[in-house]
């Protein structure tokens, strides 16, 4: 029988997240995967930080389901097959009340970039036998996790030397803007304008079921606004702490606010972080050619910008949409293994 | 038994459309509805120009189907019920090779605004007992027809004094831009970049069936580009006579081209045509609150701009999407009847 | 330029349909297509009777639409290309209040089989230069029209010597029974049990728009019941003149009633009409492999029964569902042309 | 802070499941929920056996997800709120290679009824402080779990005195038969007839991803056939150990086989188990009025049969379909609490 890796459920109290604006807990539990040989060797291992998509946290990747591996099973299989080097995989919890932090520092949600870069990485390096070097430290993920991977690596190449972004949020006019008119329509189930948003935030983001199908459409725009265009004083003035990139009643685009979002758009960050991008040992992007959020287009644009700057990258497309593509994680771990 | 109106099938050879860039016919057939009393009276009547949606022409409104009125049956019923004044209704053909002209003059398609304003209106006034005054002449339609109604009235208030726009194309970042990344994905069924577009235009826009479901997605962007951002010399240089508002291979937005589109966006034309809008006797907009192309949002933005300028309008929303809403024509003809 | 065929719009007052139980008109208009050479020759021509699907009548096949031929254009093209022999094509109107007669005699709807076989065929033979022989007379259609073609030919091989059935209703447990539980759910929008059905029939089958999306689900089961399990006295006792093959409130299957339906199921009629089937010059069935009503399975079962009896047939499947398959009519007319 | 219940992960080696025909493990892990007071009291508690739906096992109910409780959180909340009595909840694993056992004994899958009734119940009563009486022992579940609840209670009223069935499989012509023609279509992706089924069973039921969307359609019919119409010798003769209720190539219904299925249809078991049903303290059925598998119709028919026999039951319908209805478990535990 194949030797298996071990899952450690870590608990960590973050200084970065203390007193965050959404009163989310600073203590977070998250799984750490240790490779099969970990306890029988004295080796040090590369580390991959695996970021979850919107509405996800690391622990959910341990959920069991029929005919579909969880991350523990997947990593064991990949390691056993030789496709993947033995490595430590960290699955952080960067959840917020609104469903996600995009792994960045924001006055609307908290300092999640700091949490990962300044706290988790040192903590893991201290407590586990890692190879504590950017050339052996990867960041990866899908969807919002793919966004986080791209942005964290671009901004912290000395921390993360390898980056794998699967269907990561980018090219915001294509992946987010189509939701804005839907938001206008959907939020009216809860009232008019600011009041409706206030009501939604106060009374709808909870465990009460069933949720209407438009619930996540609304929540996603709220979460992104809290990350990209926070309005820290907003709780007092209008009942919520962010600005939306459109008029809340008519839907008219607010380009001033949207330009704040665009500063966080990976395809628009390439110029600013060009130097950093050149430092990375691995830039890997993939996406399904039918991605419902057009993230394959985002990846193309991102890669095209790298190409024009002659920065090396690997770009793949596969025959799928945005959902049910966890099988693509195989490629992520193969790519990391090849380059670390 | 109720007396019925008469349909005349007119044939008209247009000077405006002669030698149009797409080699579409200059001779067009179109139906004219004459009200029940027309032949038994000597009265003159108001006239409504009823513009078809994308891929439609006036004659299609005479198609028969089960439990659904065609325009002839509808106008007879509305007239008989007293909800509608007796009036003449003209159903033009402004079709192009690409599925529609948006009823404007374009170097990419031809001079369809001239065709209607300078040729059809005088022709109808000359050949039928109309009340030849803008206060008795309406323009109306749904979808692209609603766009045409809005634009023709804004630009020609001395011709059309009443305008009814049902789910008219407006707020282009919401109604058109979401299609752009799909275009990139879809056109690749035919090859790469310009070659794929050239192939599509040459070999796919024809009567061959079946068409794949993405056919109309592609065609719609092509048609709009031919109206809003024509490139008259393009046939020679790249095989098609328009510019697309995005890079054909990566999908990266081309804001220079898209700004050409935006000049034709009704919500952005309000400022320029403010004086004209004030001349109109009726500005009526309606849209379904679940319009798949977000045209209810467009209508809200349009009306909000009028409101801020204190220009009178009537704005209605109804509980439906974009399709199967011909029952809303009842409201159009009621509104015209009230105001003409 | 290619010579074109002519459409004659016939009006015919049927004795068979007089005093039919649904008070549908006995006078029907229907198109007759005469081939290009008809008026310049003295030839006699084969005839194809082309039956419409549920909710359709012959005239609808003349509707015009963008990039899609109507029957006139199609027949002209097929004839010009040589794929189709010159022939007369008759497009009857066998509509009922409930949306269709299935082209059979029923105490619930009227004698539509008689109408076609005993009235239309002689009328056409008398008034047009036909070759009045079963070997030159075909019956064809799609969906309910394909059902009609199969049943009329099976029962009247001396009238129709050729039969083409595209996605014809058959194997009723697969094509109709899945709708029964939906009916139970849907009809409750109008009340409970018999009262709901009575209400629906009295107040909902009309031109009022919009219709809810479940409208046609309900109507289809009503129409089929009126054809297959009529209850002529039912108007008085329960408000509608048919029996449903399930309990109207619980949905429990009523096998006694359903067995009446099954007597009309083509796959179950093969045994009874074996002799007649052997007389046919052409038995052609086709269906899309993703037919939403499982009619490709029905066609397979039908053909398998013929195979076991060593009756000749042609069976084709194509890559499509049930809708938008009018391009398959090309095959129908090719097959008829080969065999007549 | 509310006191919380405890989850025990049990491991149990079943004699009933040893040497089962699908070589599934006889050792199963499953969670047991102990109520908050369990360890601080000496009380004995009622027990509910909570059966999973198709493709599910007890452990999956512990999966975590965003804004949606798992069973642990749900039971804690319900208990804390007083809506639910403190009770022990057992979440068995009755999975098979094909995705589920329907909780019955079958020569095709194994003796899952025996496993629960003869092994698990005594084991739980022996190892936990239960009230070991049928009047305090409930069986419940959703979908296939709701089927299992109905059938286990009907057949073992001296073991389970209370039964709650949410959207349980019943009225098989409505819930299963519509899948049969789809099966025929779908299985052809793997070849023809028996060979395709053999291939599917051997090579497709595994962790390889992605699975096509029709995968579960196929698997469901296979699983049900293995439960309802097993063919123990079939592995040798045709490569799989069950009979399908239709011809594998044409799809023609095989009524002899389907009648074997119908013997397991709860709505048809009511007559046989009438005496047992009278013994039950609680018969509770609920289903969503838009259940995609028509299970609300099944529940109606089941309840109607009870009504006619004057057997007491509670029947509820709610405004939903078949998916995302775990919020209905609240009602299940409330009902059990009221009656035990």
Coordinates of C-alpha atoms in Angstrom, one line a residue, chain D residues 3-4 6 34-43 45 86 129:
Chain D
X3 CA -23.1 23.4 24.6
X4 CA -22.4 21.3 21.5
X6 CA -20.2 15.4 19.7
X34 CA -24.3 12.5 20.4
X35 CA -26.4 15.3 21.8
X36 CA -24.9 18.1 24.0
X37 CA -25.9 16.5 27.3
X38 CA -24.7 13.0 26.5
X39 CA -21.5 13.0 28.4
X40 CA -22.8 15.0 31.3
X41 CA -25.9 12.9 31.9
X42 CA -26.8 9.3 32.3
X43 CA -29.9 9.5 30.3
X45 CA -31.8 8.9 24.2
X86 CA -31.8 15.6 22.4
X129 CA -27.2 5.0 25.8

